[in-house]
CSV table of C-alpha atoms and ligand atoms in Angstrom, one decimal:
chain,number,residue,atom,x,y,z
A,1,MET,CA,74.7,76.3,159.8
A,2,THR,CA,75.6,72.8,161.0
A,3,ASP,CA,73.7,69.6,160.9
A,4,PRO,CA,72.2,68.9,164.3
A,5,ALA,CA,73.0,65.1,164.0
A,6,ARG,CA,76.6,64.2,164.6
A,7,CYS,CA,78.4,62.4,161.8
A,8,TRP,CA,80.8,60.0,163.4
A,9,VAL,CA,83.0,59.3,160.3
A,10,PRO,CA,86.4,60.7,161.1
A,11,GLY,CA,87.3,63.9,159.2
A,12,ALA,CA,83.9,64.3,157.5
A,13,ASP,CA,83.4,67.6,159.3
A,14,ARG,CA,86.5,69.3,157.9
A,15,ALA,CA,85.5,72.8,157.0
A,16,ASP,CA,87.1,72.7,153.5
A,17,GLY,CA,86.0,69.2,152.7
A,18,ASP,CA,83.8,68.5,149.7
A,19,PHE,CA,81.8,65.6,151.2
A,20,PRO,CA,80.3,66.4,154.6
A,21,ILE,CA,77.1,64.7,155.8
A,22,GLU,CA,75.1,67.5,154.1
A,23,ASN,CA,76.4,66.3,150.6
A,24,LEU,CA,76.2,62.5,150.3
A,25,PRO,CA,76.8,62.3,146.5
A,26,TRP,CA,76.4,59.0,144.7
A,27,GLY,CA,79.0,57.3,142.6
A,28,VAL,CA,80.1,53.9,141.1
A,29,ALA,CA,83.4,52.4,142.1
A,30,VAL,CA,85.5,49.3,142.0
A,31,ARG,CA,87.1,48.5,145.4
A,32,PRO,CA,90.6,46.9,145.4
A,33,ASP,CA,89.5,43.7,147.0
A,34,ARG,CA,86.6,43.1,144.6
A,35,PRO,CA,88.1,43.6,141.1
A,36,GLY,CA,85.7,43.7,138.2
A,37,GLU,CA,82.6,44.4,140.4
A,38,PRO,CA,81.5,48.0,140.1
A,39,ARG,CA,79.1,49.0,142.9
A,40,VAL,CA,77.1,52.0,144.0
A,41,VAL,CA,78.9,54.1,146.6
A,42,CYS,CA,78.2,57.2,148.6
A,43,ALA,CA,81.0,59.7,149.6
A,44,ILE,CA,81.4,60.8,153.2
A,45,GLY,CA,84.6,62.7,154.1
A,46,ASP,CA,87.6,60.7,153.0
A,47,HIS,CA,85.6,57.6,152.9
A,48,ALA,CA,82.8,56.0,150.8
A,49,LEU,CA,80.0,53.8,151.9
A,50,ASP,CA,79.6,50.6,149.7
A,51,LEU,CA,75.9,50.2,149.2
A,52,ALA,CA,76.0,46.7,147.8
A,53,GLU,CA,78.0,45.5,150.7
A,54,ALA,CA,75.8,47.4,153.2
A,55,ALA,CA,72.7,45.7,151.6
A,56,GLY,CA,74.4,42.3,152.0
A,57,PHE,CA,74.8,42.9,155.8
A,58,GLY,CA,71.2,44.0,156.2
A,59,MET,CA,72.1,47.6,156.8
A,60,LEU,CA,69.5,48.9,154.3
A,61,GLU,CA,66.6,47.3,156.0
A,62,GLY,CA,63.7,49.7,156.2
A,63,LEU,CA,64.1,50.9,152.7
A,64,PRO,CA,61.6,49.7,150.1
A,65,PRO,CA,62.9,46.5,148.3
A,66,ARG,CA,63.0,48.3,144.9
A,67,VAL,CA,65.4,50.9,146.4
A,68,VAL,CA,67.7,48.2,147.9
A,69,ALA,CA,67.7,46.3,144.6
A,70,ALA,CA,68.6,49.5,142.6
A,71,LEU,CA,71.4,50.2,145.0
A,72,ARG,CA,72.9,46.7,144.4
A,73,MET,CA,73.3,47.4,140.6
A,74,PRO,CA,76.6,48.1,138.9
A,75,THR,CA,75.5,51.5,137.7
A,76,LEU,CA,73.2,54.2,139.0
A,77,ASN,CA,70.6,53.9,136.2
A,78,ALA,CA,68.1,51.8,138.1
A,79,PHE,CA,68.4,54.1,141.1
A,80,MET,CA,68.1,57.2,138.9
A,81,ALA,CA,64.9,55.7,137.4
A,82,LEU,CA,63.1,55.5,140.8
A,83,GLY,CA,62.1,59.2,141.4
A,84,ALA,CA,62.5,61.9,143.9
A,85,ALA,CA,60.7,60.2,146.9
A,86,ASP,CA,62.9,57.1,146.7
A,87,TRP,CA,66.1,59.2,146.2
A,88,SER,CA,65.2,61.1,149.3
A,89,ALA,CA,64.5,58.0,151.3
A,90,ALA,CA,67.8,56.4,150.4
A,91,ARG,CA,69.7,59.6,151.2
A,92,ALA,CA,67.9,59.9,154.6
A,93,HIS,CA,68.8,56.2,155.3
A,94,VAL,CA,72.4,56.6,154.5
A,95,ARG,CA,72.6,59.8,156.6
A,96,ALA,CA,71.1,57.8,159.5
A,97,LEU,CA,73.8,55.1,159.1
A,98,LEU,CA,76.5,57.7,159.3
A,99,THR,CA,75.2,59.7,162.2
A,100,ASP,CA,74.2,59.0,165.8
A,101,GLY,CA,71.0,57.1,166.6
A,102,PRO,CA,69.5,54.0,165.0
A,103,PRO,CA,70.3,52.6,162.5
A,104,SER,CA,73.8,54.0,162.9
A,105,ILE,CA,76.5,51.6,161.9
A,106,GLU,CA,79.2,53.3,164.1
A,107,ARG,CA,79.5,50.2,166.3
A,108,HIS,CA,78.5,47.6,163.7
A,109,ALA,CA,80.9,44.6,163.5
A,110,ARG,CA,81.1,44.9,159.7
A,111,ARG,CA,81.6,48.7,159.7
A,112,ASP,CA,85.1,48.6,158.2
A,113,ALA,CA,83.9,46.2,155.4
A,114,VAL,CA,81.4,48.8,154.1
A,115,LEU,CA,83.2,52.1,154.9
A,116,LEU,CA,86.1,52.3,152.4
A,117,ASP,CA,89.0,54.6,152.0
A,118,ARG,CA,87.9,56.8,149.1
A,119,ALA,CA,91.5,57.1,147.8
A,120,SER,CA,91.6,53.3,147.3
A,121,LEU,CA,88.6,53.3,144.8
A,122,ALA,CA,88.7,53.3,141.0
A,123,MET,CA,85.8,55.6,140.1
A,124,HIS,CA,83.7,54.8,137.0
A,125,VAL,CA,81.3,57.0,135.0
A,126,PRO,CA,78.3,56.8,137.4
A,127,ALA,CA,75.7,55.7,134.8
A,128,ALA,CA,75.5,53.9,131.6
A,129,ILE,CA,74.8,57.0,129.6
A,130,GLY,CA,72.4,56.2,126.7
A,131,ASP,CA,72.2,59.7,125.3
A,132,TYR,CA,74.3,62.8,125.9
A,133,THR,CA,73.2,66.3,124.9
A,134,ASP,CA,75.4,69.4,125.1
A,135,PHE,CA,73.8,72.9,125.2
A,136,TYR,CA,75.2,76.3,124.6
A,137,ALA,CA,73.4,78.1,127.5
A,138,SER,CA,75.8,80.8,128.7
A,139,GLU,CA,75.2,84.2,127.2
A,140,HIS,CA,78.8,85.3,127.9
A,141,HIS,CA,80.2,82.3,126.2
A,142,ALA,CA,77.9,82.5,123.2
A,143,THR,CA,78.6,86.2,122.8
A,144,ASN,CA,82.4,85.9,123.2
A,145,VAL,CA,82.6,83.0,120.7
A,146,GLY,CA,80.1,84.7,118.3
A,147,SER,CA,82.0,88.0,118.3
A,148,MET,CA,85.2,86.2,117.3
A,149,PHE,CA,83.6,84.4,114.3
A,150,ARG,CA,80.7,86.7,113.5
A,151,PRO,CA,81.6,90.2,114.7
A,152,ASN,CA,78.5,91.7,113.1
A,153,GLN,CA,76.1,89.3,114.8
A,154,PRO,CA,77.6,87.6,117.8
A,155,LEU,CA,74.3,86.0,119.0
A,156,MET,CA,72.2,84.3,116.3
A,157,PRO,CA,68.5,85.5,116.1
A,158,ASN,CA,67.3,82.2,117.8
A,159,TRP,CA,69.7,82.4,120.8
A,160,LYS,CA,67.5,84.2,123.3
A,161,HIS,CA,64.4,82.2,122.3
A,162,LEU,CA,65.6,78.7,122.8
A,163,PRO,CA,68.4,76.8,124.5
A,164,VAL,CA,70.7,75.9,121.5
A,165,GLY,CA,72.1,72.4,121.8
A,166,TYR,CA,73.4,69.4,119.8
A,167,HIS,CA,73.3,65.7,120.3
A,168,GLY,CA,76.7,64.6,121.6
A,169,ARG,CA,78.5,61.3,121.8
A,170,ALA,CA,77.9,59.1,124.8
A,171,SER,CA,80.4,56.3,124.1
A,172,SER,CA,83.4,58.5,124.6
A,173,ILE,CA,82.4,59.9,128.0
A,174,VAL,CA,85.1,59.0,130.5
A,175,ALA,CA,85.6,59.3,134.3
A,176,SER,CA,87.9,61.9,135.7
A,177,GLY,CA,91.6,60.7,135.6
A,178,THR,CA,91.3,59.2,132.1
A,179,PRO,CA,93.8,60.8,129.8
A,180,VAL,CA,92.6,62.5,126.6
A,181,ARG,CA,94.4,61.6,123.3
A,182,ARG,CA,95.0,64.6,121.0
A,183,PRO,CA,92.7,63.8,118.0
A,184,HIS,CA,93.5,63.8,114.3
A,185,GLY,CA,91.2,65.6,111.9
A,186,GLN,CA,90.7,67.8,108.9
A,187,THR,CA,91.9,71.4,109.3
A,188,VAL,CA,92.4,74.3,107.0
A,189,SER,CA,94.9,77.2,107.0
A,190,SER,CA,92.5,79.5,105.1
A,191,ASP,CA,88.7,79.7,105.5
A,192,ASP,CA,87.9,77.9,102.2
A,193,GLY,CA,90.5,75.2,102.4
A,194,PRO,CA,91.9,73.0,101.0
A,195,PRO,CA,92.1,70.9,104.1
A,196,SER,CA,94.9,68.6,105.4
A,197,PHE,CA,94.6,65.7,107.8
A,198,GLY,CA,96.7,65.5,111.0
A,199,PRO,CA,96.8,66.1,114.7
A,200,SER,CA,94.7,69.0,116.0
A,201,LYS,CA,96.8,72.0,116.9
A,202,LEU,CA,94.1,73.8,118.8
A,203,LEU,CA,93.0,71.5,121.6
A,204,ASP,CA,90.8,73.1,124.2
A,205,HIS,CA,88.7,72.3,127.3
A,206,GLU,CA,85.2,73.5,128.0
A,207,LEU,CA,84.1,74.0,131.6
A,208,GLU,CA,80.6,72.7,132.0
A,209,MET,CA,78.1,71.3,134.4
A,210,GLY,CA,76.0,68.2,133.5
A,211,VAL,CA,72.8,67.0,135.0
A,212,PHE,CA,71.6,63.4,134.9
A,213,PHE,CA,68.0,62.7,133.9
A,214,GLY,CA,66.1,60.7,136.5
A,215,GLY,CA,62.6,59.4,137.3
A,216,ALA,CA,60.4,57.5,134.8
A,217,GLY,CA,61.3,58.5,131.2
A,218,ASN,CA,58.7,60.2,129.1
A,219,ALA,CA,57.1,58.0,126.4
A,220,MET,CA,58.0,59.0,122.9
A,221,GLY,CA,55.6,61.7,121.7
A,222,GLU,CA,55.1,63.0,125.3
A,223,ARG,CA,56.5,66.3,126.5
A,224,ILE,CA,57.9,67.1,129.9
A,225,PRO,CA,56.5,70.4,130.9
A,226,VAL,CA,58.9,73.0,132.2
A,227,ALA,CA,57.0,73.1,135.5
A,228,SER,CA,57.6,69.4,136.2
A,229,ALA,CA,61.2,69.3,134.8
A,230,ARG,CA,62.7,69.8,138.2
A,231,GLY,CA,61.5,66.4,139.4
A,232,HIS,CA,63.6,64.8,136.7
A,233,LEU,CA,66.9,66.4,137.7
A,234,PHE,CA,68.7,63.7,139.6
A,235,GLY,CA,72.0,65.4,140.2
A,236,CYS,CA,74.9,67.2,138.8
A,237,VAL,CA,78.5,66.5,137.8
A,238,ILE,CA,81.4,68.6,136.4
A,239,VAL,CA,81.8,68.1,132.6
A,240,ASN,CA,84.9,68.8,130.5
A,241,ASP,CA,83.9,68.8,126.8
A,242,TRP,CA,87.3,68.5,125.2
A,243,SER,CA,87.2,70.3,121.9
A,244,ALA,CA,89.4,70.6,118.8
A,245,ARG,CA,88.9,74.1,117.7
A,246,ASP,CA,90.7,73.8,114.3
A,247,ILE,CA,88.6,70.7,113.4
A,248,GLN,CA,85.4,72.5,114.6
A,249,LYS,CA,86.1,75.6,112.6
A,250,TRP,CA,86.2,73.7,109.3
A,251,GLU,CA,83.4,71.1,109.9
A,252,TYR,CA,80.7,72.9,112.0
A,253,GLN,CA,78.7,74.5,109.2
A,254,PRO,CA,75.9,73.8,108.5
A,255,LEU,CA,75.1,71.0,111.1
A,256,GLY,CA,77.2,71.9,114.1
A,257,PRO,CA,80.0,70.2,115.9
A,258,PHE,CA,80.9,66.5,115.0
A,259,ASN,CA,84.4,65.1,115.2
A,260,ALA,CA,85.7,68.3,117.0
A,261,LYS,CA,83.9,67.0,120.1
A,262,ASN,CA,83.3,63.3,119.8
A,263,PHE,CA,86.8,62.0,120.9
A,264,CYS,CA,86.5,62.5,124.7
A,265,THR,CA,84.3,64.1,127.3
A,266,SER,CA,85.3,63.8,131.0
A,267,VAL,CA,82.9,63.8,133.9
A,268,SER,CA,83.6,64.1,137.7
A,269,PRO,CA,82.6,60.8,139.3
A,270,TRP,CA,80.4,62.0,142.2
A,271,VAL,CA,76.8,62.9,141.4
A,272,VAL,CA,75.7,65.7,143.8
A,273,THR,CA,72.0,65.5,144.1
A,274,LEU,CA,69.5,68.3,143.6
A,275,GLU,CA,68.5,67.7,147.2
A,276,ALA,CA,72.0,68.5,148.4
A,277,LEU,CA,72.2,71.5,146.1
A,278,ARG,CA,68.9,72.9,147.3
A,279,PRO,CA,70.4,75.6,149.7
A,280,PHE,CA,72.5,76.9,146.7
A,281,CYS,CA,69.6,77.1,144.2
A,282,VAL,CA,68.8,80.7,143.6
A,283,PRO,CA,66.1,82.4,141.5
A,284,GLY,CA,67.0,82.7,137.9
A,285,PRO,CA,68.0,83.0,135.3
A,286,ALA,CA,68.8,86.7,135.0
A,287,ARG,CA,67.3,88.4,132.0
A,288,ARG,CA,68.3,91.9,130.9
A,289,GLU,CA,66.1,94.8,130.1
A,290,GLY,CA,65.1,94.5,126.5
A,291,ASP,CA,65.5,90.7,126.3
A,292,PRO,CA,62.6,89.0,124.6
A,293,ALA,CA,60.0,87.2,126.7
A,294,VAL,CA,60.4,83.4,126.4
A,295,LEU,CA,57.6,81.4,125.0
A,296,ASP,CA,55.1,79.9,127.4
A,297,TYR,CA,56.4,76.4,127.2
A,298,LEU,CA,59.8,77.6,128.6
A,299,ARG,CA,58.3,79.9,131.2
A,300,CYS,CA,58.5,78.6,134.8
A,301,ASP,CA,57.5,80.3,138.0
A,302,GLY,CA,60.1,79.6,140.6
A,303,ASP,CA,62.8,78.5,138.1
A,304,PHE,CA,66.3,78.4,139.4
A,305,VAL,CA,70.0,78.4,138.7
A,306,VAL,CA,72.6,76.8,141.1
A,307,ASP,CA,75.5,78.8,142.6
A,308,VAL,CA,78.3,76.3,142.0
A,309,LYS,CA,81.7,77.9,142.1
A,310,LEU,CA,83.9,76.4,139.4
A,311,GLU,CA,87.6,76.8,138.9
A,312,VAL,CA,89.9,75.5,136.1
A,313,LEU,CA,93.6,74.7,136.9
A,314,LEU,CA,96.3,73.9,134.5
A,315,ALA,CA,99.7,72.3,135.1
A,316,SER,CA,102.3,71.5,132.5
A,317,ALA,CA,104.3,68.2,132.7
A,318,ALA,CA,107.3,70.2,133.8
A,319,MET,CA,105.3,71.8,136.6
A,320,ARG,CA,104.1,68.5,137.9
A,321,GLU,CA,107.6,67.0,137.7
A,322,LYS,CA,108.8,69.9,139.9
A,323,GLY,CA,105.9,69.5,142.3
A,324,MET,CA,104.6,73.0,141.5
A,325,ALA,CA,101.0,73.9,142.2
A,326,PRO,CA,98.8,74.2,139.0
A,327,THR,CA,97.9,77.7,137.7
A,328,ARG,CA,94.3,78.8,138.1
A,329,ILE,CA,93.2,79.9,134.7
A,330,SER,CA,89.4,80.5,135.3
A,331,LEU,CA,87.0,81.0,138.2
A,332,GLY,CA,83.2,81.4,137.6
A,333,THR,CA,79.8,80.2,138.8
A,334,PHE,CA,77.1,78.0,137.3
A,335,ALA,CA,74.6,80.6,138.4
A,336,ASP,CA,75.7,82.7,135.4
A,337,MET,CA,73.5,80.9,132.9
A,338,TYR,CA,70.9,82.3,130.6
A,339,TRP,CA,69.0,79.0,130.3
A,340,THR,CA,68.1,76.8,133.2
A,341,MET,CA,68.3,73.0,133.5
A,342,SER,CA,64.5,72.8,133.6
A,343,GLN,CA,64.3,74.9,130.4
A,344,MET,CA,66.9,72.7,128.6
A,345,LEU,CA,64.9,69.5,129.5
A,346,ALA,CA,61.5,71.1,128.6
A,347,HIS,CA,62.9,72.3,125.2
A,348,HIS,CA,64.7,68.9,124.6
A,349,THR,CA,61.4,67.0,125.0
A,350,SER,CA,59.1,69.7,123.4
A,351,THR,CA,59.0,67.6,120.3
A,352,GLY,CA,58.2,64.4,122.2
A,353,CYS,CA,61.8,63.3,122.2
A,354,ASN,CA,61.9,60.5,124.8
A,355,MET,CA,64.4,60.7,127.7
A,356,ARG,CA,65.8,57.8,129.7
A,357,PRO,CA,67.2,57.6,133.2
A,358,GLY,CA,70.9,58.1,133.0
A,359,ASP,CA,70.8,60.5,130.0
A,360,LEU,CA,73.2,63.4,130.5
A,361,LEU,CA,72.4,67.0,129.7
A,362,ALA,CA,75.4,69.4,129.8
A,363,SER,CA,75.2,73.1,130.0
A,364,GLY,CA,77.7,74.2,127.4
A,365,THR,CA,80.8,76.3,128.4
A,366,ILE,CA,80.2,78.3,131.5
A,367,SER,CA,81.6,81.9,131.2
A,368,GLY,CA,80.9,84.9,133.3
A,369,PRO,CA,81.2,88.6,132.6
A,370,THR,CA,84.9,88.9,133.4
A,371,LYS,CA,88.0,87.7,131.6
A,372,GLU,CA,88.9,85.5,134.6
A,373,SER,CA,85.5,83.7,134.4
A,374,ARG,CA,85.8,82.5,130.8
A,375,GLY,CA,85.5,78.8,130.7
A,376,CYS,CA,87.7,77.7,127.7
A,377,MET,CA,91.1,78.6,126.2
A,378,LEU,CA,89.5,79.9,123.0
A,379,GLU,CA,87.8,82.7,125.1
A,380,ARG,CA,90.4,82.9,127.8
A,381,THR,CA,93.2,83.6,125.3
A,382,TRP,CA,90.9,85.3,122.8
A,383,ARG,CA,91.7,82.8,120.0
A,384,GLY,CA,95.3,82.6,121.1
A,385,THR,CA,96.0,86.4,120.9
A,386,GLU,CA,96.3,86.9,124.7
A,387,PRO,CA,98.3,83.9,126.0
A,388,ILE,CA,98.1,82.8,129.6
A,389,MET,CA,101.3,82.6,131.6
A,390,LEU,CA,101.7,79.4,133.6
A,391,GLY,CA,103.6,79.0,136.9
A,392,ASP,CA,106.6,77.5,135.1
A,393,GLY,CA,107.0,80.7,132.9
A,394,THR,CA,105.7,79.1,129.7
A,395,GLU,CA,102.7,80.5,127.7
A,396,ARG,CA,99.6,78.8,126.7
A,397,ARG,CA,97.3,79.7,123.8
A,398,PHE,CA,95.7,76.2,123.6
A,399,LEU,CA,96.5,72.9,125.4
A,400,GLN,CA,99.8,71.2,124.9
A,401,ASP,CA,100.8,67.5,125.2
A,402,GLY,CA,101.5,66.7,128.8
A,403,ASP,CA,99.2,69.4,130.2
A,404,GLU,CA,96.9,68.4,133.0
A,405,LEU,CA,93.6,70.2,133.3
A,406,VAL,CA,91.7,70.0,136.6
A,407,ILE,CA,88.2,71.4,137.2
A,408,ARG,CA,86.9,71.8,140.7
A,409,GLY,CA,83.4,72.8,141.8
A,410,TRP,CA,82.0,73.6,145.2
A,411,CYS,CA,79.1,75.5,146.8
A,412,GLU,CA,79.5,77.8,149.8
A,413,GLY,CA,77.6,80.6,151.6
A,414,HIS,CA,73.8,80.9,151.3
A,415,GLY,CA,73.6,80.1,155.1
A,416,ALA,CA,74.6,76.5,154.4
A,417,ARG,CA,77.5,74.2,155.0
A,418,ARG,CA,80.1,74.0,152.1
A,419,ILE,CA,79.7,71.0,149.8
A,420,GLY,CA,81.8,70.1,146.8
A,421,PHE,CA,81.9,68.1,143.6
A,422,GLY,CA,85.5,66.8,143.9
A,423,GLU,CA,87.4,67.2,140.7
A,424,CYS,CA,87.4,66.4,137.0
A,425,ARG,CA,90.9,65.8,135.8
A,426,GLY,CA,92.7,64.8,132.6
A,427,VAL,CA,96.1,64.8,131.0
A,428,VAL,CA,96.7,65.5,127.3
A,429,LEU,CA,98.5,62.6,125.5
A,430,PRO,CA,100.2,63.2,122.2
A,431,ALA,CA,98.5,62.2,119.0
A,432,ARG,CA,99.1,58.7,117.9
B,1,MN,MN1,80.4,72.0,125.0
């Protein structure tokens, strides 16, 4: 169960902590005494190791120079570009710094200059995201949404043959804690219009996981086979794909979502590596009797899904003022997906579309079989017909101004130590 090496960082072994020595997620942060200088950091307990500073003190000696150079950059892109062997070497080195035995920095004179209070850091989006793609890979989500809008044919004929997705907007991806502004847009009161322009009335969240593409990018025209896709999965973050359902409803045909989803997407700041997630990778995805066989280019022996537990919490402004705990509105798992991350990447590149390190692929809303495991308000309140009761006695059909949404993710069980993702948080600001 427990790691044989002792981690000396105080509090890192707390049983309910997200960041024990078994996790070691990467992030990018600005520390209070070095304003304007984002740097690569690694979370450990309530602390974070500053890799740029550690490199400056010679603490990264023994790692290949290309790895040290990548860890001194202001984003994770260069590190993500290196590949699995270098990611693993860096992780092992950091682990050694934080545990007993050389090259532990427990008694290093500059220890306190590199090991920072995590709460003091301003966390950034961990990579400069060149391209962002959002999929639609949960069967329960696609079936629920489909049955609201197309009761006769909830799943389109293509759905079980390919991971449906759309190209998202990278420029409006923000780190957890950034508020989301209620967007304006065209909406209609009847299906055929006419439209009016104004603030969205049906603002929603979408509970998702994202994976950062890593390793050398494929040249344009070259495919990434599903069997080698795993080596390009650097690590995962929580994603909240804020969505304006009334704008979406009017605009989405025939080309899919556009303005309904381009105003803000939030990500959790700590990238939990596939190496840390390995104990929680389980065979998958589940296919039901009668489901069509997937085409060869999407078939992968030993493919996997990841059992990340995910919860969504909601607190109104009034609840936060009174110090009330947020209300849990959803609990599910990322293992409940029909399409895997490897299949998404293989399908994305099946045309020869070139991927670059730092590109983000999100899963689409993660919903499970039960009402409690539905990952957005649209499904959770069934288009607003079954409102949720919050802890302050008010009802929610969609998000209101002042609401704060918090998504948390963690892995437990499977004979391994619990690890977590931290949280992805955002407050809804009124339209302007
Ligand atoms: Mn989405």
